[in-house]
mmCIF file with all atom_site columns, C-alpha atoms in Angstrom:
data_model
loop_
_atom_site.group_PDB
_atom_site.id
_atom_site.type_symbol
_atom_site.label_atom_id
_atom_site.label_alt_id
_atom_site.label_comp_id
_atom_site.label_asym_id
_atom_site.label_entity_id
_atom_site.label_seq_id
_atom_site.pdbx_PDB_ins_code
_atom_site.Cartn_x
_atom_site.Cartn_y
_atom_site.Cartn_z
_atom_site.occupancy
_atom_site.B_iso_or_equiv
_atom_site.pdbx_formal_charge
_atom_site.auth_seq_id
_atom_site.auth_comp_id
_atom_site.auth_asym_id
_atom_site.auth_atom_id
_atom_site.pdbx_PDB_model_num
ATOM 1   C CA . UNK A 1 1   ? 51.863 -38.514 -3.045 1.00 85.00 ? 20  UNK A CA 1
ATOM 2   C CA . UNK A 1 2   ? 52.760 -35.394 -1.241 1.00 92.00 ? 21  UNK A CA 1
ATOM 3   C CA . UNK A 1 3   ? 52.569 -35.458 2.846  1.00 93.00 ? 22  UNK A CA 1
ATOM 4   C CA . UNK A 1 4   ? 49.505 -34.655 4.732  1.00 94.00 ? 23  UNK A CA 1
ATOM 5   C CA . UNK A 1 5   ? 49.255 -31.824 6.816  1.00 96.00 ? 24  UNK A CA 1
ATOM 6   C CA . UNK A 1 6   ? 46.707 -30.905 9.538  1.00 96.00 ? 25  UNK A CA 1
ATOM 7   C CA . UNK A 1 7   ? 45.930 -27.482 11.015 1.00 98.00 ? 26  UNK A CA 1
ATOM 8   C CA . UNK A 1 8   ? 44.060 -26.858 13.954 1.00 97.00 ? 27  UNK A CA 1
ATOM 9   C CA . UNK A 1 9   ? 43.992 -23.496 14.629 1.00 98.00 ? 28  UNK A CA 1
ATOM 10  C CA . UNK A 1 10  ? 40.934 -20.905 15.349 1.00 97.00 ? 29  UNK A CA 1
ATOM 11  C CA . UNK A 1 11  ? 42.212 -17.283 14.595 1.00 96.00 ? 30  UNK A CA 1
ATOM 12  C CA . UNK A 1 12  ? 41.754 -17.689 10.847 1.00 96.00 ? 31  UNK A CA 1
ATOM 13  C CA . UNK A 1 13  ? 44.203 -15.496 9.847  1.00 97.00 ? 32  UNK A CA 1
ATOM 14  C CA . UNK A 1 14  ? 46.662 -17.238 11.383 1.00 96.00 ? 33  UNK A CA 1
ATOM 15  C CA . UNK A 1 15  ? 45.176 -20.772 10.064 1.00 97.00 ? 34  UNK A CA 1
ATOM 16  C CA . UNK A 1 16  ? 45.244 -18.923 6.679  1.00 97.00 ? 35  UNK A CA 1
ATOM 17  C CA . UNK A 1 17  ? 49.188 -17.923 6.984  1.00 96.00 ? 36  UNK A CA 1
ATOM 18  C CA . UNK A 1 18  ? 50.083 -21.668 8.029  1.00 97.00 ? 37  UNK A CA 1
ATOM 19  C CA . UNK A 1 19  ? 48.076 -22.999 4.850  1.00 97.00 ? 38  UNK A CA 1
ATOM 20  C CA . UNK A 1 20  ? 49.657 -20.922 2.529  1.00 96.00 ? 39  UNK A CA 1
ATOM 21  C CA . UNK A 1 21  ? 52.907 -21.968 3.983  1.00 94.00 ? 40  UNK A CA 1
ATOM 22  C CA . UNK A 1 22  ? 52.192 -25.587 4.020  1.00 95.00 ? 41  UNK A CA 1
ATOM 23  C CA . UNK A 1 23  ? 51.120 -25.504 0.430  1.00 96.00 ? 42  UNK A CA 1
ATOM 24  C CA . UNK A 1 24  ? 54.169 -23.670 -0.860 1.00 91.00 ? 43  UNK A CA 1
ATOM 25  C CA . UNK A 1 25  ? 56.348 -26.432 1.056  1.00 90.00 ? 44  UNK A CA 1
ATOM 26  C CA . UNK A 1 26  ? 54.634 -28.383 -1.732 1.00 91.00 ? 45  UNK A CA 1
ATOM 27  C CA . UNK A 1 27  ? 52.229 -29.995 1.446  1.00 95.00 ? 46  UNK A CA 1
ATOM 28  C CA . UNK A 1 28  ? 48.582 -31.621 1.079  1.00 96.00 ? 47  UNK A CA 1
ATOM 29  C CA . UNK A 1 29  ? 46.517 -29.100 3.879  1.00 97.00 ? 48  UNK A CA 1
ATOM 30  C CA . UNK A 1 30  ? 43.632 -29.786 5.819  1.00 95.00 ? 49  UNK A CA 1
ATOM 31  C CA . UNK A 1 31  ? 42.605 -26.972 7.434  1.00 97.00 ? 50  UNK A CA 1
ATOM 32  C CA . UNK A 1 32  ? 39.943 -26.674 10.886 1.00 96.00 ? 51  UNK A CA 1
ATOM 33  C CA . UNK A 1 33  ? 38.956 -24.449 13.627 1.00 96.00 ? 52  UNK A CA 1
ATOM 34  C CA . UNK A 1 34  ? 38.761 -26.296 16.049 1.00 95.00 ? 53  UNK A CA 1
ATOM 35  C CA . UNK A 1 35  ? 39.516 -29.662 17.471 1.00 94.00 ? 54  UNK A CA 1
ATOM 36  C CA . UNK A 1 36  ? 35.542 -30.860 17.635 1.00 92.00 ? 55  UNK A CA 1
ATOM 37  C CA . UNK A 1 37  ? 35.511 -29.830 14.042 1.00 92.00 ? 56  UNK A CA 1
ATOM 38  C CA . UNK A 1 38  ? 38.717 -32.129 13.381 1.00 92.00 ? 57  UNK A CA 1
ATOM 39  C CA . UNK A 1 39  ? 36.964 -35.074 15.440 1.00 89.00 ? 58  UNK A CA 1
ATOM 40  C CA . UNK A 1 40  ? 33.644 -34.957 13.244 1.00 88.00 ? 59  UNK A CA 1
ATOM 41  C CA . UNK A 1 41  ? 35.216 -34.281 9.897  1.00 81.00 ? 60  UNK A CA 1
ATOM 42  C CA . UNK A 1 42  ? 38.352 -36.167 9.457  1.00 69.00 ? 61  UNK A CA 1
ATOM 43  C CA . UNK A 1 43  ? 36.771 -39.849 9.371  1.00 65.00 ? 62  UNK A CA 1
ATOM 44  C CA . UNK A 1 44  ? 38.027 -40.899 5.964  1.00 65.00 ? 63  UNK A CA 1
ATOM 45  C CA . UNK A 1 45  ? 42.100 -39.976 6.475  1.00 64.00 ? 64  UNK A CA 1
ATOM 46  C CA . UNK A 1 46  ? 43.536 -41.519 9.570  1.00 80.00 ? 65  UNK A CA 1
ATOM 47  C CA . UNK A 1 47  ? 46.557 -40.170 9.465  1.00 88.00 ? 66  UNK A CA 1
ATOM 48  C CA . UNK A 1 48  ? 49.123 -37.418 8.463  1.00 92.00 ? 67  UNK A CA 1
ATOM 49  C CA . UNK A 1 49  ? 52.918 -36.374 7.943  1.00 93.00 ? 68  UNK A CA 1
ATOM 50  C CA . UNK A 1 50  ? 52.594 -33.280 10.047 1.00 96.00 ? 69  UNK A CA 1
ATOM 51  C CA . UNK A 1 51  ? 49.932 -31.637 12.425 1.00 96.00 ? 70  UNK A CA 1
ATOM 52  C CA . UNK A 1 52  ? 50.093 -27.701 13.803 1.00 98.00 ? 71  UNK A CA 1
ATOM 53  C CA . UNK A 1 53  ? 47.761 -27.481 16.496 1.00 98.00 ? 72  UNK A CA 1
ATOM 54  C CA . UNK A 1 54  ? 47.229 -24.168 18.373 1.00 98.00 ? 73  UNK A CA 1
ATOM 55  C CA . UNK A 1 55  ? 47.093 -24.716 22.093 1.00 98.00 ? 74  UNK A CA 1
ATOM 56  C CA . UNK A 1 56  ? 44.160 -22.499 23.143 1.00 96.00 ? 75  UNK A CA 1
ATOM 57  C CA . UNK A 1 57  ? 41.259 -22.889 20.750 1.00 94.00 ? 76  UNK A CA 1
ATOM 58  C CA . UNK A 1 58  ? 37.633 -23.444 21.769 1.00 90.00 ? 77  UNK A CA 1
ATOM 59  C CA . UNK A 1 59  ? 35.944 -27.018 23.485 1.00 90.00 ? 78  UNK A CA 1
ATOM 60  C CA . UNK A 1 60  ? 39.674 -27.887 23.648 1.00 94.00 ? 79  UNK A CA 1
ATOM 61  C CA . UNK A 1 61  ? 43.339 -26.942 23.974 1.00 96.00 ? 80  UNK A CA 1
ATOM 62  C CA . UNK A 1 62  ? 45.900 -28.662 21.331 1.00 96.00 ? 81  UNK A CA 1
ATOM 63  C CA . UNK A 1 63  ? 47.486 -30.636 23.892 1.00 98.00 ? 82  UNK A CA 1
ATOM 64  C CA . UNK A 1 64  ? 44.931 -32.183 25.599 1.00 96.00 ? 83  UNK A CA 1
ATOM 65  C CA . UNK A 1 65  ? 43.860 -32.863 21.404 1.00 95.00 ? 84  UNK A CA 1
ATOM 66  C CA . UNK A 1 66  ? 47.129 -34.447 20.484 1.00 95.00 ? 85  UNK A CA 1
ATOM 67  C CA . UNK A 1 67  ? 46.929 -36.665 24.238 1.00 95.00 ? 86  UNK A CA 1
ATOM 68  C CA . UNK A 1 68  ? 43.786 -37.745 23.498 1.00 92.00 ? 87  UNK A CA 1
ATOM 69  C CA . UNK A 1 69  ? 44.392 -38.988 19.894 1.00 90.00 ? 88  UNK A CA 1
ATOM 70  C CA . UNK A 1 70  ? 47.878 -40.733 21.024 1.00 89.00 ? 89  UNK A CA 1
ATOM 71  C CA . UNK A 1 71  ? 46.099 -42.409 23.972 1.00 89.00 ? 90  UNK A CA 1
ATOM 72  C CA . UNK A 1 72  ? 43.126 -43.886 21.619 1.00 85.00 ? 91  UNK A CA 1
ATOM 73  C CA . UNK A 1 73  ? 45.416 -44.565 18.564 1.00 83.00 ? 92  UNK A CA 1
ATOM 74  C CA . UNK A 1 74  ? 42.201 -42.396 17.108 1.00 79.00 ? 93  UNK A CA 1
ATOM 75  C CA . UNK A 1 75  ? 44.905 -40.602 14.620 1.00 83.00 ? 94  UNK A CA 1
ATOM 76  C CA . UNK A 1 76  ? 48.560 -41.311 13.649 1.00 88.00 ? 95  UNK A CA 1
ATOM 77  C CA . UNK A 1 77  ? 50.695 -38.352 13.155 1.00 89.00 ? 96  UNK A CA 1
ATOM 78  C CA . UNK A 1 78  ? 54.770 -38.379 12.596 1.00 92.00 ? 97  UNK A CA 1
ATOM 79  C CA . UNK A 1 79  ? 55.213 -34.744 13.322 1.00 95.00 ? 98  UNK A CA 1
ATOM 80  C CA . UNK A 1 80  ? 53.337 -32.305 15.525 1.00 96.00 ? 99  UNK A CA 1
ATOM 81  C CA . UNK A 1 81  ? 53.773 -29.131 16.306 1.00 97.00 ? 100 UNK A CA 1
ATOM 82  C CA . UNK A 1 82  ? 51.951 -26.985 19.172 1.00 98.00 ? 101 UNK A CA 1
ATOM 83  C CA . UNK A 1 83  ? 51.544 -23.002 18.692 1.00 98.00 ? 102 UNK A CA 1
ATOM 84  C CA . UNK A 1 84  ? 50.710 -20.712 21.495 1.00 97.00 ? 103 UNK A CA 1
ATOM 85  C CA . UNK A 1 85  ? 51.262 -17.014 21.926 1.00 94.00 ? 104 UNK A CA 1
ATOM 86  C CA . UNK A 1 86  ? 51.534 -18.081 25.998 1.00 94.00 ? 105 UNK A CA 1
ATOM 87  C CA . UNK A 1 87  ? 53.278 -21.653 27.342 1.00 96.00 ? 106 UNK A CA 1
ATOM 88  C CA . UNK A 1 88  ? 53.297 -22.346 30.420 1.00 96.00 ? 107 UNK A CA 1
ATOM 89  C CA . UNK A 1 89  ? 55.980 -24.002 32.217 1.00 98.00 ? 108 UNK A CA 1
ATOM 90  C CA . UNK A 1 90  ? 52.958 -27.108 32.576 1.00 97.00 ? 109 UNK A CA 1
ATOM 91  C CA . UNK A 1 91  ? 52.126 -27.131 28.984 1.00 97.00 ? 110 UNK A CA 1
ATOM 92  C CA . UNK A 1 92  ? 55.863 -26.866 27.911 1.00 98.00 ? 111 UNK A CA 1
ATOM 93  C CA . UNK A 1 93  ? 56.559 -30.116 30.216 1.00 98.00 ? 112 UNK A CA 1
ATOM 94  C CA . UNK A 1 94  ? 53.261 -31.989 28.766 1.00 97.00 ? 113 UNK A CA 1
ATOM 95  C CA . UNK A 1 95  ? 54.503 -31.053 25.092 1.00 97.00 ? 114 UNK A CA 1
ATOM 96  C CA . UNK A 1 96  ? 57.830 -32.515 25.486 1.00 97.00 ? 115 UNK A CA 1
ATOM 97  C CA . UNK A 1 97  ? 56.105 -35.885 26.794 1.00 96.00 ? 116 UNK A CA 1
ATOM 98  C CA . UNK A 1 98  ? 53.881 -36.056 24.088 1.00 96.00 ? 117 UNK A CA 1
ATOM 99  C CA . UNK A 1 99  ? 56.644 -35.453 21.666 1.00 95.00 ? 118 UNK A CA 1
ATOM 100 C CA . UNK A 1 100 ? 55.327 -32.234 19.934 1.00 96.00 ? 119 UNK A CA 1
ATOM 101 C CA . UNK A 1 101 ? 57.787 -29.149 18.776 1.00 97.00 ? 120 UNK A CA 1
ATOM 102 C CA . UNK A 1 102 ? 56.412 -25.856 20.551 1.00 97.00 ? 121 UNK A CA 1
ATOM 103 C CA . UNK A 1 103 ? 56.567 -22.739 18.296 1.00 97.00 ? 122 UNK A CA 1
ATOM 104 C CA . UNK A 1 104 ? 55.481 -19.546 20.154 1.00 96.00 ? 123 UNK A CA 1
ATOM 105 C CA . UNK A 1 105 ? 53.374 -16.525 18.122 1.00 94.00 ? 124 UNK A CA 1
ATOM 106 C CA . UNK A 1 106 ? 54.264 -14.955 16.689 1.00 94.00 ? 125 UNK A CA 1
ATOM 107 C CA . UNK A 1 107 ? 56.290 -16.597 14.482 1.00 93.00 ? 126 UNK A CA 1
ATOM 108 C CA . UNK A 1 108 ? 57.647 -16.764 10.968 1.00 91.00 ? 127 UNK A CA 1
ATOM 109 C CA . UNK A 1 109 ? 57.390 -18.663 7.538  1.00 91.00 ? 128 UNK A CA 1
ATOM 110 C CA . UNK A 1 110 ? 60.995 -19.519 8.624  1.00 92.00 ? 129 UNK A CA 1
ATOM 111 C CA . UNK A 1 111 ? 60.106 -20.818 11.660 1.00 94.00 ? 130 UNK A CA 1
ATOM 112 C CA . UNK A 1 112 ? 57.191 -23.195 10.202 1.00 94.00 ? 131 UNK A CA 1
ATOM 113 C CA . UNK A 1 113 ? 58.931 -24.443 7.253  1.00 92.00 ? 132 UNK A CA 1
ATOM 114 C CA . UNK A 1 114 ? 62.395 -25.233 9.148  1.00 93.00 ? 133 UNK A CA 1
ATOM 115 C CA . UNK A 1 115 ? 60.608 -26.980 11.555 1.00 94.00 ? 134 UNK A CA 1
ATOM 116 C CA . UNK A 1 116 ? 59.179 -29.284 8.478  1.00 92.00 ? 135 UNK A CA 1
ATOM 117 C CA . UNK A 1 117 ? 63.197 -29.645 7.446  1.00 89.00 ? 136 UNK A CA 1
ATOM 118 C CA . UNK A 1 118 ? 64.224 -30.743 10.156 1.00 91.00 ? 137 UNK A CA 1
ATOM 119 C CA . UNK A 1 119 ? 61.003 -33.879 10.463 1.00 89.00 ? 138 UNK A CA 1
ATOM 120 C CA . UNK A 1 120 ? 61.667 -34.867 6.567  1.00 76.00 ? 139 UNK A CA 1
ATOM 121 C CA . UNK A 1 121 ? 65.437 -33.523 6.241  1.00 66.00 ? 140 UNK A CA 1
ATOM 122 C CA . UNK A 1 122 ? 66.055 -33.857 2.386  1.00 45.00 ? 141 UNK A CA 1
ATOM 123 C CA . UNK A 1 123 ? 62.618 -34.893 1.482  1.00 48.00 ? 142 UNK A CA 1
ATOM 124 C CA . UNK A 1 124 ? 60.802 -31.561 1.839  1.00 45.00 ? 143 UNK A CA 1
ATOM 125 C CA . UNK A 1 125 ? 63.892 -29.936 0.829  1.00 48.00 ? 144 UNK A CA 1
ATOM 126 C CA . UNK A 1 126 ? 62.848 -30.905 -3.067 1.00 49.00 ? 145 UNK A CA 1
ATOM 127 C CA . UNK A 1 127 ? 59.259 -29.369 -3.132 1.00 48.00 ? 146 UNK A CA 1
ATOM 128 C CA . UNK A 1 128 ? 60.945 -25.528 -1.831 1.00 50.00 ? 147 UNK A CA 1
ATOM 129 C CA . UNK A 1 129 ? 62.974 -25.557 -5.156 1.00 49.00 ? 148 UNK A CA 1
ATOM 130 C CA . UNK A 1 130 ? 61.691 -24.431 -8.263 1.00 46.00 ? 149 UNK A CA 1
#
């Protein structure tokens, strides 16, 4: 089966970009706007490969999402990844202690999909080639 990937991100053209990406890395998406959104739908699938999770979205930021789902073993994710067009130096210390990649906007396809590489190394490295 091909790994899970979670998006949490509001702007939805951005959410749309990562998707697209995600699915050409030969990735399962689930897509949301927001974290409440996440915590009411995703019931059924307790965990994923990878999570991107914007940092400033409404009702909560990704950070304080990914601490709270670590802290209640609520949801098991290998890799995350936090996007934010502003860190601060706070949020960048908080990341690295929860373990999570940061990727600042804007970024590229490049950016996303190396990022998966380097989690899954060879693995991933067979769905980019036709």
């Amino acid at each position: 089966m091909k790994p899970l990937a979670i998006i949490l991100e509001d702007e939805h053209e951005i959410r749309d970009l990562l998707e697209f990406i995600l699915k050409e890395a030969g990735l399962r998406v689930k897509a949301f706007p927001d974290p409440r959104s996440f915590l009411s739908e995703e019931k059924e699938t307790m965990e994923a490969d990878f999570m991107i999770a914007d940092n400033h979205m409404p009702y909560m930021k990704g950070l304080d999402l990914i601490e709270h789902l670590k802290n209640n073993n609520i949801f098991f994710v290998k890799h995350v990844a936090v996007i934010s067009g502003s860190w601060t130096e706070e949020d960048l210390e908080k990341a690295r202690a929860l373990g999570c990649r940061t990727i600042s906007k804007p970024f590229g396809m490049f950016d996303i999909i190396g990022w998966i590489e380097s989690c899954e190394g060879e693995f991933i490295s067979q769905f980019l080639t036709p």
